[in-house]
Each structure stands twice: as structure tokens, then as C-alpha cells.
CSV table of C-alpha atoms in Angstrom, one decimal:
chain,number,residue,atom,x,y,z
A,1,MET,CA,0.0,0.0,0.0
A,2,ASN,CA,1.1,3.5,-0.7
A,3,ALA,CA,0.5,6.8,1.3
A,4,ASP,CA,-2.7,7.5,-0.6
A,5,ASP,CA,-4.0,4.0,0.3
A,6,VAL,CA,-3.2,4.6,4.0
A,7,ARG,CA,-5.0,8.0,4.0
A,8,SER,CA,-8.0,6.5,2.3
A,9,VAL,CA,-8.2,3.6,4.7
A,10,LEU,CA,-8.1,5.8,7.8
A,11,ARG,CA,-10.6,8.3,6.4
A,12,ARG,CA,-13.0,5.5,5.3
A,13,SER,CA,-12.7,3.8,8.7
A,14,ILE,CA,-13.6,7.0,10.6
A,15,ASP,CA,-16.4,8.1,8.2
A,16,GLU,CA,-18.0,4.6,8.4
A,17,GLY,CA,-17.9,4.2,12.1
A,18,GLY,CA,-14.3,2.9,12.5
A,19,LEU,CA,-14.0,4.2,16.1
A,20,SER,CA,-13.4,2.1,19.2
A,21,ASP,CA,-15.5,2.5,22.4
A,22,ASP,CA,-12.9,5.1,23.7
A,23,GLY,CA,-13.3,7.3,20.7
A,24,GLY,CA,-10.0,6.3,19.1
A,25,PRO,CA,-9.5,4.4,15.8
A,26,ASP,CA,-10.9,0.9,15.8
A,27,GLU,CA,-7.9,-1.3,15.0
A,28,THR,CA,-10.1,-4.2,13.8
A,29,ALA,CA,-12.0,-1.9,11.4
A,30,ILE,CA,-8.8,-0.3,10.1
A,31,ALA,CA,-7.2,-3.7,9.6
A,32,ARG,CA,-10.1,-4.8,7.6
A,33,ARG,CA,-9.8,-1.7,5.4
A,34,VAL,CA,-6.1,-2.3,4.9
A,35,ARG,CA,-6.8,-5.8,3.7
A,36,GLY,CA,-9.6,-4.5,1.4
A,37,ALA,CA,-7.5,-1.8,0.0
A,38,ARG,CA,-4.6,-4.1,-0.6
A,39,ARG,CA,-6.9,-6.6,-2.4
A,40,ARG,CA,-8.3,-3.9,-4.6
A,41,ARG,CA,-4.8,-2.8,-5.7
A,42,VAL,CA,-3.8,-6.3,-6.8
A,43,ALA,CA,-7.2,-7.6,-8.0
A,44,THR,CA,-6.2,-6.9,-11.6
A,45,VAL,CA,-3.1,-9.1,-11.4
A,46,ALA,CA,-4.5,-12.0,-9.4
A,47,ALA,CA,-3.7,-14.6,-12.0
A,48,ALA,CA,-0.1,-13.4,-12.3
A,49,SER,CA,0.3,-13.5,-8.5
A,50,VAL,CA,-0.9,-17.0,-8.3
A,51,ALA,CA,1.5,-18.1,-11.0
A,52,SER,CA,4.4,-16.3,-9.5
A,53,VAL,CA,3.8,-18.0,-6.1
A,54,ALA,CA,3.5,-21.4,-7.8
A,55,LEU,CA,6.9,-20.7,-9.5
A,56,VAL,CA,9.0,-19.2,-6.9
A,57,GLY,CA,7.1,-19.9,-3.7
A,58,VAL,CA,9.0,-23.1,-3.0
A,59,VAL,CA,12.1,-21.0,-2.4
A,60,VAL,CA,10.7,-18.4,0.0
A,61,TRP,CA,8.4,-19.3,2.7
A,62,GLN,CA,7.0,-17.3,5.6
A,63,ALA,CA,8.7,-18.4,8.7
A,64,GLY,CA,8.4,-15.5,11.2
A,65,ARG,CA,11.8,-14.5,12.6
A,66,LEU,CA,15.5,-14.5,11.8
A,67,VAL,CA,17.6,-17.2,13.4
A,68,ASP,CA,19.1,-14.7,15.9
A,69,ASP,CA,15.8,-13.0,16.7
A,70,PRO,CA,14.0,-13.7,20.1
A,71,PRO,CA,10.8,-15.7,19.9
A,72,PRO,CA,7.8,-13.5,19.2
A,73,ALA,CA,5.7,-12.4,22.1
A,74,THR,CA,2.2,-14.0,22.5
A,75,PRO,CA,-0.3,-11.7,20.8
A,76,THR,CA,-2.9,-10.1,23.0
A,77,VAL,CA,-5.3,-9.2,20.2
A,78,THR,CA,-6.8,-11.8,17.8
A,79,HIS,CA,-8.5,-11.1,14.5
A,80,GLN,CA,-12.3,-11.6,14.6
A,81,PRO,CA,-13.8,-12.5,11.2
A,82,SER,CA,-16.7,-10.3,10.2
A,83,GLU,CA,-19.0,-13.2,9.3
A,84,GLU,CA,-21.4,-14.9,11.7
A,85,PRO,CA,-20.3,-18.3,13.2
A,86,SER,CA,-22.0,-21.1,11.4
A,87,THR,CA,-24.6,-23.1,13.2
A,88,ALA,CA,-24.3,-26.1,10.8
A,89,PRO,CA,-23.4,-29.5,12.3
A,90,SER,CA,-19.7,-30.1,12.5
A,91,THR,CA,-18.2,-32.5,9.9
A,92,ASP,CA,-14.8,-32.6,11.5
A,93,PRO,CA,-13.0,-35.9,11.1
A,94,SER,CA,-12.3,-37.8,14.3
A,95,ASP,CA,-8.6,-38.1,13.5
A,96,ASP,CA,-7.8,-34.3,13.2
A,97,VAL,CA,-4.5,-33.2,11.7
A,98,THR,CA,-2.1,-32.4,14.5
A,99,ASP,CA,0.6,-29.7,14.5
A,100,GLU,CA,2.6,-31.4,17.3
A,101,PRO,CA,6.2,-32.1,16.4
A,102,THR,CA,7.1,-35.7,15.5
A,103,GLY,CA,9.9,-37.7,17.0
A,104,ASP,CA,10.5,-38.7,20.7
A,105,PRO,CA,7.6,-37.1,22.5
A,106,GLY,CA,9.7,-36.8,25.7
A,107,GLY,CA,12.7,-35.2,24.0
A,108,ASP,CA,13.8,-31.7,23.5
A,109,PRO,CA,13.3,-30.2,20.0
A,110,ASP,CA,17.1,-30.1,19.8
A,111,ASP,CA,17.0,-33.9,19.9
A,112,TRP,CA,14.8,-34.5,16.9
A,113,SER,CA,15.9,-31.6,14.7
A,114,ASP,CA,19.1,-32.2,12.8
A,115,ALA,CA,18.7,-29.3,10.4
A,116,VAL,CA,21.7,-28.2,8.3
A,117,PHE,CA,22.0,-24.9,6.4
A,118,PRO,CA,25.0,-24.9,4.1
A,119,ALA,CA,26.0,-21.4,2.9
A,120,CYS,CA,27.5,-20.0,-0.3
A,121,GLY,CA,31.2,-20.9,-0.5
A,122,ASP,CA,31.1,-23.7,2.1
A,123,ALA,CA,32.8,-27.0,1.3
A,124,PHE,CA,29.7,-29.3,1.9
A,125,ALA,CA,30.7,-32.9,2.5
A,126,GLY,CA,27.2,-34.1,2.3
A,127,LEU,CA,24.2,-34.8,4.6
A,128,PRO,CA,24.8,-36.1,8.1
A,129,GLU,CA,23.8,-39.7,8.9
A,130,ARG,CA,20.5,-39.4,10.6
A,131,THR,CA,17.1,-41.1,10.9
A,132,SER,CA,14.5,-38.7,9.6
A,133,GLN,CA,10.8,-39.2,9.4
A,134,LEU,CA,10.6,-37.0,6.3
A,135,VAL,CA,12.8,-38.0,3.3
A,136,VAL,CA,13.3,-36.3,-0.1
A,137,THR,CA,13.6,-39.2,-2.5
A,138,GLU,CA,14.1,-38.0,-6.1
A,139,GLY,CA,16.3,-35.7,-8.2
A,140,PRO,CA,15.5,-34.3,-11.7
A,141,GLY,CA,14.5,-36.8,-14.3
A,142,GLY,CA,16.7,-35.2,-16.9
A,143,PRO,CA,18.3,-31.9,-17.9
A,144,THR,CA,16.8,-28.8,-16.4
A,145,PRO,CA,16.5,-25.2,-17.8
A,146,THR,CA,18.7,-22.3,-16.8
A,147,GLY,CA,18.8,-22.0,-13.0
A,148,GLY,CA,18.4,-25.7,-12.4
A,149,GLY,CA,14.7,-25.9,-12.2
A,150,PRO,CA,11.8,-26.2,-11.9
A,151,TRP,CA,11.7,-29.9,-11.3
A,152,LEU,CA,9.6,-32.3,-9.3
A,153,THR,CA,10.8,-34.3,-6.3
A,154,GLN,CA,9.0,-36.6,-3.9
A,155,VAL,CA,8.7,-36.3,-0.1
A,156,ARG,CA,8.0,-39.5,1.9
A,157,ASN,CA,6.8,-39.9,5.4
A,158,ASP,CA,8.6,-43.0,6.9
A,159,GLY,CA,7.2,-42.5,10.4
A,160,ALA,CA,4.1,-43.8,12.1
A,161,THR,CA,2.5,-40.4,12.6
A,162,GLU,CA,1.3,-37.6,10.3
A,163,ILE,CA,3.6,-34.6,9.9
A,164,SER,CA,1.6,-31.4,9.4
A,165,GLY,CA,3.0,-27.9,9.5
A,166,ASP,CA,4.3,-24.9,7.6
A,167,VAL,CA,7.5,-25.2,5.6
A,168,ALA,CA,9.6,-22.4,7.2
A,169,TYR,CA,11.8,-22.5,4.1
A,170,ALA,CA,12.8,-24.8,1.3
A,171,GLN,CA,16.5,-24.7,0.4
A,172,THR,CA,18.1,-26.2,-2.7
A,173,VAL,CA,21.9,-26.5,-2.2
A,174,VAL,CA,23.9,-26.9,-5.4
A,175,VAL,CA,27.6,-27.9,-5.2
A,176,ASP,CA,30.2,-28.1,-8.0
A,177,GLY,CA,32.6,-31.0,-8.7
A,178,GLU,CA,34.7,-30.1,-5.7
A,179,GLY,CA,31.8,-30.0,-3.3
A,180,VAL,CA,31.8,-26.3,-2.9
A,181,VAL,CA,28.3,-24.6,-2.6
A,182,VAL,CA,27.8,-22.5,-5.7
A,183,ALA,CA,24.1,-21.8,-5.5
A,184,THR,CA,21.6,-21.7,-2.6
A,185,ASN,CA,19.4,-19.4,-0.7
A,186,ASP,CA,20.6,-17.3,2.2
A,187,PRO,CA,18.7,-18.5,5.3
A,188,THR,CA,19.8,-15.4,7.3
A,189,SER,CA,18.2,-12.8,5.0
A,190,ASP,CA,15.0,-10.9,5.8
A,191,TRP,CA,13.7,-11.5,2.4
A,192,PHE,CA,14.2,-15.3,2.7
A,193,TRP,CA,12.5,-15.5,6.1
A,194,GLY,CA,9.9,-12.8,5.7
A,195,ALA,CA,8.2,-13.6,2.4
A,196,GLU,CA,4.4,-13.8,2.4
A,197,GLY,CA,4.2,-16.9,0.2
A,198,SER,CA,4.0,-20.0,2.3
A,199,LEU,CA,3.6,-23.8,2.0
A,200,HIS,CA,1.5,-26.1,4.2
A,201,LEU,CA,2.7,-29.7,4.2
A,202,ALA,CA,0.6,-32.5,5.6
A,203,ILE,CA,1.8,-36.0,4.9
A,204,ALA,CA,0.2,-39.1,6.4
A,205,PRO,CA,2.3,-42.1,7.6
A,206,GLY,CA,3.7,-44.1,4.6
A,207,ASP,CA,2.5,-41.5,2.0
A,208,THR,CA,4.6,-39.9,-0.7
A,209,LEU,CA,3.7,-36.5,-2.2
A,210,PRO,CA,5.2,-34.6,-5.2
A,211,PHE,CA,7.0,-31.4,-4.3
A,212,PRO,CA,8.1,-28.8,-6.9
A,213,VAL,CA,11.7,-27.5,-6.7
A,214,SER,CA,12.3,-24.0,-8.2
A,215,PRO,CA,15.4,-22.5,-9.8
A,216,THR,CA,18.2,-21.6,-7.5
A,217,TRP,CA,20.3,-18.4,-7.7
A,218,ARG,CA,24.0,-18.5,-8.2
A,219,CYS,CA,26.2,-17.4,-5.3
A,220,GLY,CA,27.8,-14.0,-5.6
A,221,ASP,CA,25.7,-12.3,-8.2
A,222,SER,CA,22.2,-13.8,-7.8
A,223,GLN,CA,22.0,-14.8,-11.4
A,224,PRO,CA,20.5,-18.0,-12.7
A,225,LEU,CA,22.8,-21.1,-12.5
A,226,PRO,CA,24.4,-21.5,-15.9
A,227,SER,CA,24.8,-24.7,-18.0
A,228,GLY,CA,27.0,-27.4,-16.4
A,229,GLU,CA,27.0,-30.5,-14.3
A,230,TYR,CA,26.4,-30.2,-10.6
A,231,GLU,CA,25.0,-32.0,-7.6
A,232,ALA,CA,21.9,-30.8,-5.7
A,233,TYR,CA,20.6,-31.3,-2.1
A,234,VAL,CA,17.0,-30.5,-1.2
A,235,LEU,CA,16.2,-29.4,2.4
A,236,LEU,CA,12.7,-28.7,3.5
A,237,SER,CA,12.4,-27.3,7.1
A,238,VAL,CA,9.0,-27.8,8.7
A,239,GLY,CA,7.8,-25.9,11.8
A,240,GLU,CA,5.1,-23.6,13.1
A,241,ILE,CA,4.9,-19.9,12.1
A,242,GLY,CA,7.0,-17.9,14.6
A,243,VAL,CA,9.8,-20.3,15.1
A,244,SER,CA,12.9,-18.6,16.5
A,245,GLY,CA,15.7,-20.7,15.0
A,246,PRO,CA,16.7,-23.9,13.2
A,247,ASP,CA,16.6,-26.0,16.3
A,248,ASP,CA,12.8,-25.7,16.3
A,249,LEU,CA,12.5,-27.2,12.8
A,250,GLU,CA,12.1,-30.8,11.5
A,251,GLN,CA,14.0,-31.0,8.2
A,252,ALA,CA,13.4,-33.3,5.3
A,253,GLN,CA,16.6,-33.9,3.4
A,254,GLY,CA,17.6,-35.6,0.2
A,255,GLY,CA,20.6,-35.8,-2.1
A,256,PRO,CA,23.0,-35.6,-3.6
A,257,PHE,CA,21.1,-35.7,-6.9
A,258,PRO,CA,22.8,-35.3,-10.3
A,259,LEU,CA,21.8,-31.9,-11.7
A,260,LEU,CA,22.4,-31.1,-15.4
A,261,VAL,CA,21.6,-27.5,-16.3
A,262,ASP,CA,21.0,-26.8,-20.0
A,263,ASP,CA,20.6,-23.1,-21.0
A,264,ASP,CA,18.9,-24.2,-24.2
A,265,ARG,CA,16.1,-26.1,-22.5
A,266,GLN,CA,12.8,-24.4,-22.0
A,267,PRO,CA,10.7,-24.6,-18.8
A,268,GLU,CA,7.9,-27.2,-19.0
A,269,ARG,CA,4.8,-27.8,-17.0
A,270,LEU,CA,5.6,-30.0,-14.0
A,271,PRO,CA,3.8,-33.4,-14.1
A,272,VAL,CA,1.4,-32.4,-11.3
A,273,GLU,CA,-2.2,-33.2,-12.0
A,274,PRO,CA,-5.4,-32.0,-10.3
A,275,PRO,CA,-7.4,-34.6,-8.2
A,276,PRO,CA,-9.9,-36.7,-10.2
A,277,GLY,CA,-13.3,-34.9,-10.4
A,278,ALA,CA,-11.8,-31.4,-10.4
A,279,VAL,CA,-13.5,-28.9,-12.8
A,280,GLU,CA,-11.3,-26.5,-14.8
A,281,TRP,CA,-12.1,-22.9,-13.8
A,282,THR,CA,-11.8,-20.2,-16.5
A,283,THR,CA,-14.8,-18.0,-15.6
A,284,ALA,CA,-14.0,-14.3,-15.5
A,285,CYS,CA,-15.8,-11.3,-14.2
A,286,GLY,CA,-18.7,-10.5,-16.5
A,287,ASP,CA,-19.1,-14.0,-17.7
A,288,THR,CA,-22.4,-15.9,-17.6
A,289,TRP,CA,-22.6,-17.9,-14.3
A,290,SER,CA,-22.4,-21.7,-14.6
A,291,ALA,CA,-22.3,-23.5,-11.3
A,292,PRO,CA,-19.3,-25.9,-11.2
A,293,GLU,CA,-20.0,-29.4,-9.8
A,294,PRO,CA,-16.7,-31.0,-8.7
A,295,THR,CA,-16.6,-34.6,-7.6
A,296,THR,CA,-13.2,-34.7,-5.9
A,297,GLY,CA,-14.4,-35.7,-2.4
A,298,PHE,CA,-13.0,-32.5,-1.0
A,299,ALA,CA,-15.1,-30.9,1.7
A,300,LEU,CA,-15.4,-27.1,2.3
A,301,ASP,CA,-16.9,-26.3,5.7
A,302,LEU,CA,-17.6,-22.6,6.4
A,303,GLU,CA,-17.0,-21.8,10.0
A,304,HIS,CA,-18.7,-18.4,9.5
A,305,GLU,CA,-21.9,-17.8,7.5
A,306,ILE,CA,-22.0,-14.9,5.1
A,307,ARG,CA,-24.2,-12.3,6.7
A,308,SER,CA,-27.1,-10.7,4.9
A,309,PRO,CA,-28.2,-8.0,4.5
A,310,ARG,CA,-25.0,-6.0,4.8
A,311,ALA,CA,-23.6,-2.7,3.6
A,312,ALA,CA,-21.6,-2.8,0.3
A,313,SER,CA,-18.7,-1.3,2.3
A,314,ASP,CA,-18.7,-4.2,4.7
A,315,ASP,CA,-16.2,-6.6,3.2
A,316,ILE,CA,-16.9,-10.3,3.5
A,317,ASP,CA,-14.3,-12.0,5.8
A,318,GLY,CA,-14.7,-15.4,7.3
A,319,ALA,CA,-13.0,-18.7,8.2
A,320,ALA,CA,-13.3,-22.1,6.7
A,321,GLN,CA,-11.8,-25.6,6.8
A,322,VAL,CA,-11.0,-27.7,3.7
A,323,THR,CA,-10.6,-31.5,3.9
A,324,ALA,CA,-8.6,-33.1,1.1
A,325,GLY,CA,-10.5,-35.9,-0.7
A,326,ALA,CA,-7.4,-37.0,-2.5
A,327,PRO,CA,-3.6,-36.2,-2.5
A,328,VAL,CA,-3.0,-32.8,-3.9
A,329,THR,CA,-0.1,-30.4,-4.6
A,330,GLY,CA,-0.7,-26.9,-5.7
A,331,VAL,CA,-1.8,-23.4,-4.6
A,332,LEU,CA,-5.1,-23.9,-2.7
A,333,TYR,CA,-7.3,-20.9,-1.9
A,334,ASN,CA,-10.9,-19.8,-1.6
A,335,ASP,CA,-12.7,-17.4,-3.9
A,336,VAL,CA,-16.0,-15.7,-3.1
A,337,VAL,CA,-18.0,-15.4,-6.3
A,338,LEU,CA,-21.0,-13.0,-6.5
A,339,VAL,CA,-23.7,-13.4,-9.1
A,340,ARG,CA,-26.4,-11.0,-10.2
A,341,ASP,CA,-29.0,-11.7,-12.9
A,342,GLY,CA,-27.0,-14.8,-14.0
A,343,GLN,CA,-23.7,-12.9,-14.4
A,344,VAL,CA,-20.5,-13.0,-12.4
A,345,VAL,CA,-20.0,-9.5,-11.0
A,346,THR,CA,-16.8,-9.9,-8.9
A,347,PRO,CA,-13.2,-10.3,-10.1
A,348,PRO,CA,-11.0,-13.1,-8.7
A,349,PRO,CA,-9.1,-12.5,-5.5
A,350,GLY,CA,-5.8,-10.6,-5.7
A,351,SER,CA,-3.2,-11.6,-3.2
A,352,ASP,CA,0.5,-12.1,-2.9
A,353,ALA,CA,0.1,-14.5,0.0
A,354,HIS,CA,-1.5,-17.5,-1.5
A,355,VAL,CA,-0.3,-20.7,0.0
A,356,LEU,CA,1.1,-23.8,-1.8
A,357,HIS,CA,-0.2,-27.0,-0.3
A,358,ALA,CA,1.1,-30.6,-0.4
A,359,LEU,CA,-1.6,-32.7,1.3
A,360,SER,CA,-2.3,-36.3,1.8
A,361,GLU,CA,-5.9,-37.5,1.5
A,362,GLY,CA,-7.9,-36.7,4.6
A,363,SER,CA,-5.7,-33.7,5.6
A,364,ARG,CA,-7.7,-30.8,7.0
A,365,VAL,CA,-6.4,-27.2,6.6
A,366,PRO,CA,-7.8,-23.8,7.4
A,367,LEU,CA,-8.5,-21.5,4.4
A,368,GLY,CA,-10.2,-18.2,4.9
A,369,PHE,CA,-12.5,-16.5,2.4
A,370,THR,CA,-12.8,-12.8,1.7
A,371,SER,CA,-14.4,-10.4,-0.8
A,372,SER,CA,-14.0,-6.7,-1.0
A,373,LEU,CA,-17.4,-6.5,-2.7
A,374,VAL,CA,-16.1,-4.6,-5.8
A,375,GLY,CA,-17.2,-5.1,-9.3
A,376,CYS,CA,-15.4,-5.8,-12.5
A,377,ASP,CA,-14.2,-2.2,-12.8
A,378,GLY,CA,-12.9,-2.1,-9.2
A,379,SER,CA,-15.7,0.1,-7.9
A,380,THR,CA,-18.0,-0.8,-5.0
A,381,LEU,CA,-21.0,-3.0,-5.9
A,382,PRO,CA,-24.3,-1.2,-6.1
A,383,ALA,CA,-27.1,-2.1,-3.6
A,384,GLY,CA,-29.3,-4.9,-4.6
A,385,GLN,CA,-30.0,-8.7,-4.5
A,386,TYR,CA,-27.1,-11.1,-5.2
A,387,GLN,CA,-26.1,-14.7,-4.8
A,388,ALA,CA,-22.8,-15.6,-3.2
A,389,VAL,CA,-20.9,-18.9,-3.3
A,390,VAL,CA,-17.4,-19.8,-2.0
A,391,LEU,CA,-15.2,-21.9,-4.3
A,392,THR,CA,-12.1,-23.8,-3.2
A,393,LEU,CA,-9.7,-23.4,-6.1
A,394,LEU,CA,-6.4,-25.2,-7.0
A,395,ALA,CA,-3.8,-23.5,-9.2
A,396,ILE,CA,-1.1,-25.6,-10.8
A,397,HIS,CA,1.8,-23.7,-12.3
A,398,ASP,CA,2.0,-24.0,-16.1
A,399,PRO,CA,4.6,-21.9,-17.9
A,400,GLY,CA,2.9,-22.6,-21.2
A,401,SER,CA,-0.5,-21.1,-20.3
A,402,ALA,CA,-1.4,-17.5,-20.9
A,403,GLN,CA,-2.1,-16.9,-17.1
A,404,GLY,CA,1.0,-18.9,-15.9
A,405,ALA,CA,-1.2,-21.4,-14.2
A,406,GLU,CA,-4.2,-23.8,-14.7
A,407,THR,CA,-7.0,-23.4,-12.1
A,408,TYR,CA,-9.5,-26.0,-11.0
A,409,VAL,CA,-12.5,-26.0,-8.7
A,410,VAL,CA,-12.2,-28.8,-6.1
A,411,ALA,CA,-15.0,-27.9,-3.7
A,412,THR,CA,-17.9,-25.4,-3.4
A,413,SER,CA,-20.2,-24.1,-0.6
A,414,ASP,CA,-23.9,-23.8,-0.8
A,415,VAL,CA,-25.3,-20.7,-2.7
A,416,VAL,CA,-26.3,-17.9,-0.3
A,417,ASP,CA,-28.8,-15.1,-1.1
A,418,LEU,CA,-27.0,-11.8,-0.3
A,419,VAL,CA,-28.6,-8.4,0.0
A,420,LEU,CA,-26.3,-5.3,-0.3
A,421,THR,CA,-27.6,-2.1,1.1
């Protein structure tokens, strides 16, 4: 957001009742305006942002803090979604996904986390001997384009419990013939730790999931890795948002894998497929509405109902849970679609914080849903009668497509009658 956005947000919050009980600015209202203004600014580039996350998101994940930073303080204010809590019966599975760390339940995190972080210029002798529940199993299937990617590996859970958490960062370490690190990501940089893109990994015991590996920048000048023969290691560090250092992470490791970089080779679509029963989604703002009917087995449970009636300035903002009906790897997010007189009247969501997911069947993840209630031209929707539906969408990176990604509907909510005043 720029300075004009900030002024607009503050003025709109005050004009529309954005004051707390003590007469000061209402932080919740202002935060909601900030989110709305930001979404409006990026709504016209939504497809591009999804594609960019799918391409480079596997290199930079939101982690929370630098290695030397103190652990974050426990927040005293929590965000309250603007929608009403749902009164529908719960469909939560009995074996909910856990975010507890794996390994010896009586041990210190230092005992089960053997994370390594080779840096540029290091002489890297290889991975330590260790017993890891998560294992990266495959290297590239052939030559890769400039930069050494993208390519598809596999992550396997050899343990007896599910591992579920956020990938604090994914690091590809490339060494030359003498074992010196010539390309990797700097795990001490603000940019590396603080990116908004993220990945949620949930792998059931015995399962293997595909995982995309992106190009890696060369040490020294941050240019793409040139043609040549190398070896690559893949390190996926899994932990909760807000971790304070590498000792709080469980790290999946794999390598060395032969890496042949060919500057003449063009990027190709990774062999990642949508789940059976997914419906391709190409509908744009202004198109005639045709309700998708996916048969993936995915379940979308809205934890908050979309309130009606509501002011057109009252952004939709609620929480939901999505249960995977099949293994899936891709950018998973919710889109609130508004329909009037049989026509789609809202653009797709714009965000630079979409999350890449790698999920086993049955994994359950939180996915919010939002709408700034703006029309195709970016202006506030007029008062009137609408229909609203939440779609769970899956974007799979495809460098050959015009949008940079192919998008599919994997789940839908019930249609809601919505009155804007």
C-alpha cells in the first residue's frame, strides 16, 4: 500500500464508524480496510500473482523470525472475522490433523531436529547420517532449464504419525565438482524468512507427495545457475509460524542428486495433476454464471456464515476448513463469487500471500474466504440482490499457459442469497 491508500483507509474507517469505544480508531475496522485496499490494488493481477507463487514460492516461505531474533511475544489481540459463526453441524473428522512435532515425545526439540544450512562458498561434505521421518527421495528426471529448475521431487513420510506444519523455508543447495556450494538461498536474510508466500505440508504415515523445486540463484551475483554438471541437495524445514531458529524445525533432506543444467532447455509444465473430479475454472468477471460441480471428495466447511443484509462497504471476511478428498499439490485458496442476474460480477481475489499446499488424502487445513465487494471495474458494488458462493480453487503452475497457471474447482459451498444495502 502507498501513502494514498493509508489516508483512504483511515478516512473511510472514521467516516463509516471505524472508532473504538474510547473514541480512538478501531484497530479491527482499520485492519479490515487495509486488507480490502490491498486486495483492490492487486485484483487486476490476481492470475499473475498465483502463477508467481507457484513458480518461486518453493524458495521463499513465511517463517516468522530470523535465526538470531528472540521468539515472538504471545499476541494479546486476535483477529475476529466479520461473518457470523456457522450453526451447521460439524463435519470434523475424528482423527484431526495435528501440529505437534514428531519424534520422541519426551525429548527436547534439539534432539529431533538435525537441520543443516550450508551457505555459499562452504565446502559441503554431504548430509549427516540421521534417521528422519521425512525423506526427499528424487532428483531431476533429466536436464533442467537455466537456473536448475523447476523440477519435481517426492517427499516421503517414513514414520508412524502424520507430519503437518508450515515449511519455514525450502532450500536447494547446489555444489560443484569439488563439493563447494555454488548456488543456494541465504537463510539469514530478511527476504528469505519474511516472504508472504508459504507452504503447508501434511503427509500421512507411509505417504509420498510430489513437491516442486524451483530454480536456484548462483552465489555472488544472484544470477541463474548456468549450464553445467552439478549435484543438488533439497532441504525442507518444517515448523510452526513464529519459530525462532533452526533447532525448532524438523528438516526433510535428500541428495546428492545429479543436476544437469542446459541453458537451451525451455521450462515445462511439471507433471502435477489435479485430483480426479476437479473442474477447470476459466470463468472471469462479466461471464455468464455456470455453477461448477466438482466430484473430488474435497469438503469445504464454512465456520462463519455470510451475513445478509450488509452494507456494500462491509467486506466479507470469514474462516473455513477444507478437507482433502485426494492427495494434492498446488496453490489452494478460496474465492467468493458474487452473481447477479445470472452474471459473475466480482473479479478473482488478488493476493501475494496464496499458500502452496502438499496434502495427503484426509488432511484438513484452514482456508479463509474474503471479498472486497467490488465489481469488474474495481468500484463498490451497487445495492441490490445477489447470490454468493465460495469456491475452493487449486492453481497448478504451467509456464505454457497465458495466465501462468491452470486453475480448478475442487469444492464449493452452498449458494447464499445476499442483499447489499
